[in-house]
PDB file of C-alpha atoms and ligand atoms in Angstrom:
ATOM      1  CA  MET Y   1      20.151 -10.341  24.644  1.00 55.00           C
ATOM      2  CA  LEU Y   2      16.901 -10.668  24.919  1.00 55.00           C
ATOM      3  CA  GLU Y   3      16.148  -7.879  27.014  1.00 57.00           C
ATOM      4  CA  SER Y   4      18.451  -5.920  23.867  1.00 60.00           C
ATOM      5  CA  LEU Y   5      16.612  -7.475  21.586  1.00 57.00           C
ATOM      6  CA  VAL Y   6      12.702  -6.159  22.727  1.00 55.00           C
ATOM      7  CA  GLY Y   7      14.118  -3.043  23.381  1.00 57.00           C
ATOM      8  CA  LEU Y   8      15.231  -2.788  19.643  1.00 54.00           C
ATOM      9  CA  LEU Y   9      11.913  -4.657  18.329  1.00 54.00           C
ATOM     10  CA  MET Y  10       9.851  -2.120  20.899  1.00 53.00           C
ATOM     11  CA  GLN Y  11      11.831   1.322  19.485  1.00 54.00           C
ATOM     12  CA  THR Y  12      11.564  -0.440  15.848  1.00 53.00           C
ATOM     13  CA  GLU Y  13       7.496  -0.460  16.629  1.00 55.00           C
ATOM     14  CA  ILE Y  14       7.822   3.268  17.714  1.00 48.00           C
ATOM     15  CA  MET Y  15       9.384   4.421  14.997  1.00 51.00           C
ATOM     16  CA  ASN Y  16       7.120   2.923  12.180  1.00 51.00           C
ATOM     17  CA  ALA Y  17       4.226   4.584  14.333  1.00 48.00           C
ATOM     18  CA  GLN Y  18       6.059   7.674  13.985  1.00 45.00           C
ATOM     19  CA  ILE Y  19       6.423   7.276  10.343  1.00 45.00           C
ATOM     20  CA  GLU Y  20       2.605   5.929   9.700  1.00 49.00           C
ATOM     21  CA  VAL Y  21       1.082   9.451  11.687  1.00 42.00           C
ATOM     22  CA  GLN Y  22       3.520  11.452   9.838  1.00 43.00           C
ATOM     23  CA  GLU Y  23       2.479  10.038   6.114  1.00 46.00           C
ATOM     24  CA  LYS Y  24      -1.330  10.191   7.643  1.00 45.00           C
ATOM     25  CA  VAL Y  25      -0.704  13.783   8.503  1.00 44.00           C
ATOM     26  CA  ASP Y  26       1.138  14.189   4.846  1.00 45.00           C
ATOM     27  CA  SER Y  27      -1.667  12.181   3.232  1.00 45.00           C
ATOM     28  CA  TYR Y  28      -4.442  13.524   4.609  1.00 48.00           C
ATOM     29  CA  TYR Y  29      -6.081  16.491   2.605  1.00 46.00           C
ATOM     30  CA  VAL Y  30      -5.291  14.430  -0.397  1.00 45.00           C
ATOM     31  CA  GLU Y  31      -7.008  11.472   0.391  1.00 48.00           C
ATOM     32  CA  GLN Y  32      -9.997  13.385   1.292  1.00 48.00           C
ATOM     33  CA  ALA Y  33      -9.929  15.386  -1.900  1.00 48.00           C
ATOM     34  CA  GLY Y  34      -9.044  12.264  -4.088  1.00 50.00           C
ATOM     35  CA  TYR Y  35      -6.139  13.542  -5.223  1.00 50.00           C
ATOM     36  CA  GLU Y  36      -2.328  12.356  -5.949  1.00 56.00           C
ATOM     37  CA  LYS Y  37       0.221  13.305  -3.483  1.00 62.00           C
ATOM     38  CA  GLY Y  38       1.452  16.807  -4.973  1.00 70.00           C
ATOM     39  CA  HIS Y  39      -1.658  17.175  -7.168  1.00 81.00           C
ATOM     40  CA  VAL Y  40      -2.667  21.382  -7.036  1.00 90.00           C
ATOM     41  CA  ILE Y  41      -6.814  21.583  -6.488  1.00 92.00           C
ATOM     42  CA  GLU Y  42      -7.535  24.848  -9.078  1.00 95.00           C
ATOM     43  CA  VAL Y  43     -10.753  26.594  -6.935  1.00 97.00           C
ATOM     44  CA  THR Y  44     -12.029  29.023  -9.087  1.00 98.00           C
ATOM     45  CA  TYR Y  45     -13.757  31.472  -7.683  1.00 98.00           C
ATOM     46  CA  ASP Y  46     -16.549  34.430  -8.537  1.00 98.00           C
ATOM     47  CA  VAL Y  47     -16.838  38.000  -6.600  1.00 98.00           C
ATOM     48  CA  SER Y  48     -20.430  39.637  -5.989  1.00 98.00           C
ATOM     49  CA  SER Y  49     -22.310  41.839  -3.799  1.00 98.00           C
ATOM     50  CA  ARG Y  50     -25.633  41.734  -2.516  1.00 98.00           C
ATOM     51  CA  GLY Y  51     -28.194  44.038  -1.017  1.00 98.00           C
ATOM     52  CA  GLU Y  52     -27.168  47.674  -0.408  1.00 98.00           C
ATOM     53  CA  ILE Y  53     -23.313  48.113   0.929  1.00 98.00           C
ATOM     54  CA  ASN Y  54     -21.284  50.970   1.406  1.00 98.00           C
ATOM     55  CA  GLY Y  55     -17.851  48.987   0.902  1.00 98.00           C
ATOM     56  CA  ASP Y  56     -15.912  48.992  -2.552  1.00 98.00           C
ATOM     57  CA  VAL Y  57     -16.159  46.017  -4.835  1.00 98.00           C
ATOM     58  CA  GLU Y  58     -13.203  46.670  -6.835  1.00 98.00           C
ATOM     59  CA  GLU Y  59     -11.444  46.840  -3.481  1.00 98.00           C
ATOM     60  CA  PHE Y  60     -12.930  43.471  -1.967  1.00 98.00           C
ATOM     61  CA  ARG Y  61     -11.986  42.313  -5.303  1.00 98.00           C
ATOM     62  CA  GLU Y  62      -8.429  42.943  -4.692  1.00 98.00           C
ATOM     63  CA  VAL Y  63      -8.133  42.164  -1.293  1.00 98.00           C
ATOM     64  CA  VAL Y  64      -9.500  38.553  -2.036  1.00 98.00           C
ATOM     65  CA  ALA Y  65      -7.100  37.923  -4.467  1.00 98.00           C
ATOM     66  CA  GLU Y  66      -4.194  39.278  -2.703  1.00 98.00           C
ATOM     67  CA  THR Y  67      -5.640  37.058   0.245  1.00 98.00           C
ATOM     68  CA  LEU Y  68      -6.444  33.898  -1.318  1.00 98.00           C
ATOM     69  CA  SER Y  69      -2.930  34.027  -3.728  1.00 97.00           C
ATOM     70  CA  ASP Y  70      -0.758  34.792  -0.475  1.00 96.00           C
ATOM     71  CA  ALA Y  71       2.000  32.363   0.150  1.00 94.00           C
ATOM     72  CA  ARG Y  72       1.135  32.333   3.671  1.00 95.00           C
ATOM     73  CA  GLY Y  73      -2.127  31.130   3.409  1.00 96.00           C
ATOM     74  CA  TRP Y  74      -4.447  28.309   2.105  1.00 97.00           C
ATOM     75  CA  VAL Y  75      -1.561  28.047  -0.871  1.00 95.00           C
ATOM     76  CA  ARG Y  76      -0.233  26.276   1.657  1.00 93.00           C
ATOM     77  CA  ALA Y  77      -2.741  23.180   1.288  1.00 93.00           C
ATOM     78  CA  ASN Y  78      -1.938  23.012  -2.236  1.00 92.00           C
ATOM     79  CA  LEU Y  79      -4.545  25.436  -3.055  1.00 96.00           C
ATOM     80  CA  LYS Y  80      -4.910  27.679  -6.507  1.00 96.00           C
ATOM     81  CA  PHE Y  81      -7.520  30.061  -6.079  1.00 98.00           C
ATOM     82  CA  THR Y  82      -8.479  31.684  -9.772  1.00 98.00           C
ATOM     83  CA  GLU Y  83     -10.590  34.240 -10.295  1.00 98.00           C
ATOM     84  CA  VAL Y  84     -13.719  34.205 -13.053  1.00 98.00           C
ATOM     85  CA  GLU Y  85     -15.812  36.144 -14.316  1.00 97.00           C
ATOM     86  CA  ASN Y  86     -18.775  33.590 -13.096  1.00 96.00           C
ATOM     87  CA  GLY Y  87     -19.943  30.245 -12.894  1.00 97.00           C
ATOM     88  CA  GLY Y  88     -16.677  29.683 -10.263  1.00 98.00           C
ATOM     89  CA  ARG Y  89     -16.943  27.047  -7.328  1.00 97.00           C
ATOM     90  CA  LEU Y  90     -16.900  29.235  -5.171  1.00 98.00           C
ATOM     91  CA  HIS Y  91     -18.858  32.602  -5.054  1.00 98.00           C
ATOM     92  CA  MET Y  92     -16.942  35.216  -2.531  1.00 98.00           C
ATOM     93  CA  VAL Y  93     -19.837  38.050  -2.029  1.00 98.00           C
ATOM     94  CA  LEU Y  94     -19.993  41.368  -0.092  1.00 98.00           C
ATOM     95  CA  ALA Y  95     -23.375  41.494   1.136  1.00 98.00           C
ATOM     96  CA  SER Y  96     -25.148  43.901   3.192  1.00 98.00           C
ATOM     97  CA  PRO Y  97     -25.634  42.404   6.876  1.00 98.00           C
ATOM     98  CA  SER Y  98     -29.447  41.723   6.168  1.00 98.00           C
ATOM     99  CA  GLU Y  99     -28.255  39.775   2.991  1.00 98.00           C
ATOM    100  CA  VAL Y 100     -26.144  37.551   5.262  1.00 98.00           C
ATOM    101  CA  LYS Y 101     -29.106  36.894   7.765  1.00 98.00           C
ATOM    102  CA  ALA Y 102     -31.377  36.018   4.827  1.00 98.00           C
ATOM    103  CA  ALA Y 103     -28.547  33.404   3.233  1.00 98.00           C
ATOM    104  CA  SER Y 104     -29.656  31.219   6.015  1.00 97.00           C
ATOM    105  CA  PRO Y 105     -32.146  32.926   8.965  1.00 96.00           C
ATOM    106  CA  SER Y 106     -31.107  30.081  11.535  1.00 96.00           C
ATOM    107  CA  GLY Y 107     -27.276  29.692  10.756  1.00 96.00           C
ATOM    108  CA  CYS Y 108     -26.194  33.130   9.913  1.00 98.00           C
ATOM    109  CA  SER Y 109     -26.412  36.478  12.095  1.00 97.00           C
ATOM    110  CA  GLU Y 110     -26.411  40.286  10.764  1.00 98.00           C
ATOM    111  CA  LYS Y 111     -23.591  40.545  13.298  1.00 97.00           C
ATOM    112  CA  LEU Y 112     -20.832  38.078  11.315  1.00 98.00           C
ATOM    113  CA  SER Y 113     -19.818  37.390   8.244  1.00 98.00           C
ATOM    114  CA  CYS Y 114     -21.193  33.649   6.932  1.00 98.00           C
ATOM    115  CA  THR Y 115     -20.590  31.287   4.670  1.00 98.00           C
ATOM    116  CA  VAL Y 116     -23.576  28.792   2.757  1.00 98.00           C
ATOM    117  CA  LYS Y 117     -21.392  26.478   0.446  1.00 97.00           C
ATOM    118  CA  PRO Y 118     -20.648  27.388  -2.440  1.00 97.00           C
ATOM    119  CA  TYR Y 119     -20.886  30.894  -0.699  1.00 98.00           C
ATOM    120  CA  VAL Y 120     -19.423  33.313   1.368  1.00 98.00           C
ATOM    121  CA  TYR Y 121     -20.601  36.117   2.887  1.00 98.00           C
ATOM    122  CA  ILE Y 122     -19.069  38.843   3.950  1.00 98.00           C
ATOM    123  CA  ASN Y 123     -20.654  40.929   6.243  1.00 98.00           C
ATOM    124  CA  ASP Y 124     -20.291  44.623   4.647  1.00 98.00           C
ATOM    125  CA  ASP Y 125     -20.748  46.305   8.662  1.00 98.00           C
ATOM    126  CA  ARG Y 126     -17.572  44.179   9.682  1.00 98.00           C
ATOM    127  CA  TRP Y 127     -15.309  44.533   6.176  1.00 98.00           C
ATOM    128  CA  LEU Y 128     -15.883  47.931   6.839  1.00 98.00           C
ATOM    129  CA  GLY Y 129     -15.483  48.102  10.884  1.00 98.00           C
ATOM    130  CA  GLY Y 130     -13.918  45.203  12.097  1.00 98.00           C
ATOM    131  CA  SER Y 131     -14.700  43.404  14.754  1.00 98.00           C
ATOM    132  CA  ASP Y 132     -14.120  44.861  18.876  1.00 97.00           C
ATOM    133  CA  SER Y 133     -11.828  41.781  19.429  1.00 97.00           C
ATOM    134  CA  TYR Y 134      -9.454  42.820  17.020  1.00 98.00           C
ATOM    135  CA  ASN Y 135      -9.618  46.998  17.385  1.00 97.00           C
ATOM    136  CA  GLU Y 136      -8.750  46.710  20.974  1.00 97.00           C
ATOM    137  CA  LEU Y 137      -5.800  44.812  20.229  1.00 96.00           C
ATOM    138  CA  GLY Y 138      -4.871  47.513  17.658  1.00 97.00           C
ATOM    139  CA  VAL Y 139      -4.868  45.024  14.733  1.00 97.00           C
ATOM    140  CA  THR Y 140      -5.015  46.547  11.339  1.00 98.00           C
ATOM    141  CA  LEU Y 141      -8.269  46.228   9.387  1.00 98.00           C
ATOM    142  CA  GLN Y 142      -6.657  45.053   6.424  1.00 98.00           C
ATOM    143  CA  ASN Y 143      -5.272  42.153   8.747  1.00 98.00           C
ATOM    144  CA  TYR Y 144      -8.627  41.651  10.161  1.00 98.00           C
ATOM    145  CA  ARG Y 145     -10.237  41.268   6.443  1.00 98.00           C
ATOM    146  CA  ARG Y 146      -7.401  38.634   6.024  1.00 98.00           C
ATOM    147  CA  MET Y 147      -8.507  36.730   8.802  1.00 98.00           C
ATOM    148  CA  VAL Y 148     -12.347  37.139   7.631  1.00 98.00           C
ATOM    149  CA  ILE Y 149     -11.708  35.957   4.807  1.00 98.00           C
ATOM    150  CA  ASN Y 150      -9.104  32.968   5.563  1.00 98.00           C
ATOM    151  CA  HIS Y 151     -12.220  31.843   8.365  1.00 98.00           C
ATOM    152  CA  GLU Y 152     -14.885  31.633   5.845  1.00 98.00           C
ATOM    153  CA  VAL Y 153     -12.730  30.142   3.257  1.00 98.00           C
ATOM    154  CA  GLY Y 154     -12.092  27.691   5.608  1.00 98.00           C
ATOM    155  CA  HIS Y 155     -15.341  26.742   5.789  1.00 97.00           C
ATOM    156  CA  PHE Y 156     -16.123  26.526   2.474  1.00 98.00           C
ATOM    157  CA  LEU Y 157     -12.929  23.369   2.487  1.00 97.00           C
ATOM    158  CA  GLY Y 158     -15.101  21.947   5.394  1.00 96.00           C
ATOM    159  CA  HIS Y 159     -13.380  23.162   8.265  1.00 97.00           C
ATOM    160  CA  GLY Y 160     -15.336  23.639  11.582  1.00 97.00           C
ATOM    161  CA  HIS Y 161     -15.008  25.761  14.801  1.00 97.00           C
ATOM    162  CA  ILE Y 162     -11.532  24.845  17.124  1.00 97.00           C
ATOM    163  CA  GLN Y 163     -12.194  26.455  20.719  1.00 96.00           C
ATOM    164  CA  GLU Y 164      -9.152  26.823  21.791  1.00 97.00           C
ATOM    165  CA  CYS Y 165      -5.598  28.614  20.857  1.00 97.00           C
ATOM    166  CA  GLU Y 166      -2.586  26.174  19.709  1.00 95.00           C
ATOM    167  CA  THR Y 167      -1.051  24.776  22.598  1.00 93.00           C
ATOM    168  CA  GLU Y 168       2.675  25.246  22.282  1.00 90.00           C
ATOM    169  CA  THR Y 169       2.081  28.888  20.369  1.00 91.00           C
ATOM    170  CA  GLY Y 170      -0.742  30.181  21.710  1.00 96.00           C
ATOM    171  CA  LEU Y 171      -1.872  31.411  18.241  1.00 97.00           C
ATOM    172  CA  ALA Y 172      -5.672  31.620  17.598  1.00 98.00           C
ATOM    173  CA  PRO Y 173      -6.418  28.959  14.907  1.00 98.00           C
ATOM    174  CA  ILE Y 174      -7.520  30.496  11.882  1.00 98.00           C
ATOM    175  CA  MET Y 175     -10.947  28.767  12.797  1.00 98.00           C
ATOM    176  CA  LEU Y 176     -11.459  29.957  16.130  1.00 98.00           C
ATOM    177  CA  GLN Y 177     -14.118  32.862  16.201  1.00 98.00           C
ATOM    178  CA  GLN Y 178     -11.751  35.682  16.234  1.00 98.00           C
ATOM    179  CA  SER Y 179     -14.858  37.744  15.426  1.00 97.00           C
ATOM    180  CA  THR Y 180     -16.440  37.433  18.291  1.00 97.00           C
ATOM    181  CA  GLY Y 181     -13.355  36.946  20.672  1.00 97.00           C
ATOM    182  CA  LEU Y 182      -9.833  35.321  20.948  1.00 97.00           C
ATOM    183  CA  LEU Y 183     -10.157  33.338  24.312  1.00 96.00           C
ATOM    184  CA  GLY Y 184      -6.849  34.354  25.417  1.00 96.00           C
ATOM    185  CA  CYS Y 185      -5.113  33.504  22.348  1.00 97.00           C
ATOM    186  CA  GLN Y 186      -2.775  35.657  20.299  1.00 97.00           C
ATOM    187  CA  PRO Y 187      -4.471  36.688  16.792  1.00 97.00           C
ATOM    188  CA  THR Y 188      -3.361  35.186  13.615  1.00 97.00           C
ATOM    189  CA  TRP Y 189      -4.799  36.125  10.359  1.00 98.00           C
ATOM    190  CA  TRP Y 190      -3.211  33.093   8.226  1.00 97.00           C
ATOM    191  CA  PRO Y 191      -4.144  28.902   8.707  1.00 97.00           C
ATOM    192  CA  LEU Y 192      -2.118  27.366  11.028  1.00 96.00           C
ATOM    193  CA  SER Y 193      -0.018  24.364   9.925  1.00 92.00           C
ATOM    194  CA  SER Y 194      -1.985  22.091  11.837  1.00 92.00           C
ATOM    195  CA  GLU Y 195      -4.859  23.177   9.863  1.00 95.00           C
ATOM    196  CA  LEU Y 196      -3.499  22.714   6.294  1.00 93.00           C
ATOM    197  CA  TRP Y 197      -6.380  20.177   4.885  1.00 92.00           C
ATOM    198  CA  VAL Y 198      -9.448  20.611   2.739  1.00 92.00           C
ATOM    199  CA  LYS Y 199     -12.197  17.722   2.808  1.00 89.00           C
ATOM    200  CA  GLY Y 200     -15.059  17.436   0.343  1.00 82.00           C
ATOM    201  CA  LEU Y 201     -13.719  19.583  -2.517  1.00 80.00           C
TER     202      LEU Y 201
HETATM  203 ZN1  LIG P 301     -16.797  30.830  11.440  1.00 97.56          ZN
END
């Protein structure tokens, strides 16, 4: 009798703990952002270019809009991205390699895209040519572009880098530096469910 009662109490304890963990996960981004649960956060952004670029800014604008409004992307974290002519909270910039580097000489490289909040600099060379890591696997340029936009916007949303594949699926988190190497993970161009939070918006 006593044993079963103890067992029951322990079970209840475990269940409560599980519920608590789930609630923490659900509310994490909301608490960080200071919004009520279910509240959609609107992020306005503008699009521009910097330096001598070879890419087409109008095409860049279209791909950014498609990627940021795609139901598989960051919108799953209750975000709504709206393009404005200027003065957005987020600035999406197609930039020449030297301008990317100039944005933060110690933190950005001429070879990669880079985020210096509230600016996301997409490197014109990578925009046009993708990365070796993706090209070697035959991933399309369209999906490379989705990945690099989602990765850099992830930095804007408060994410740092992740260095390993998701344990269960072997997928690369969007915050893994897929441009420089996949570390044996499967490439992915949308954020994983475990990455759907924002901080500091
Ligand atoms: Zn990064």
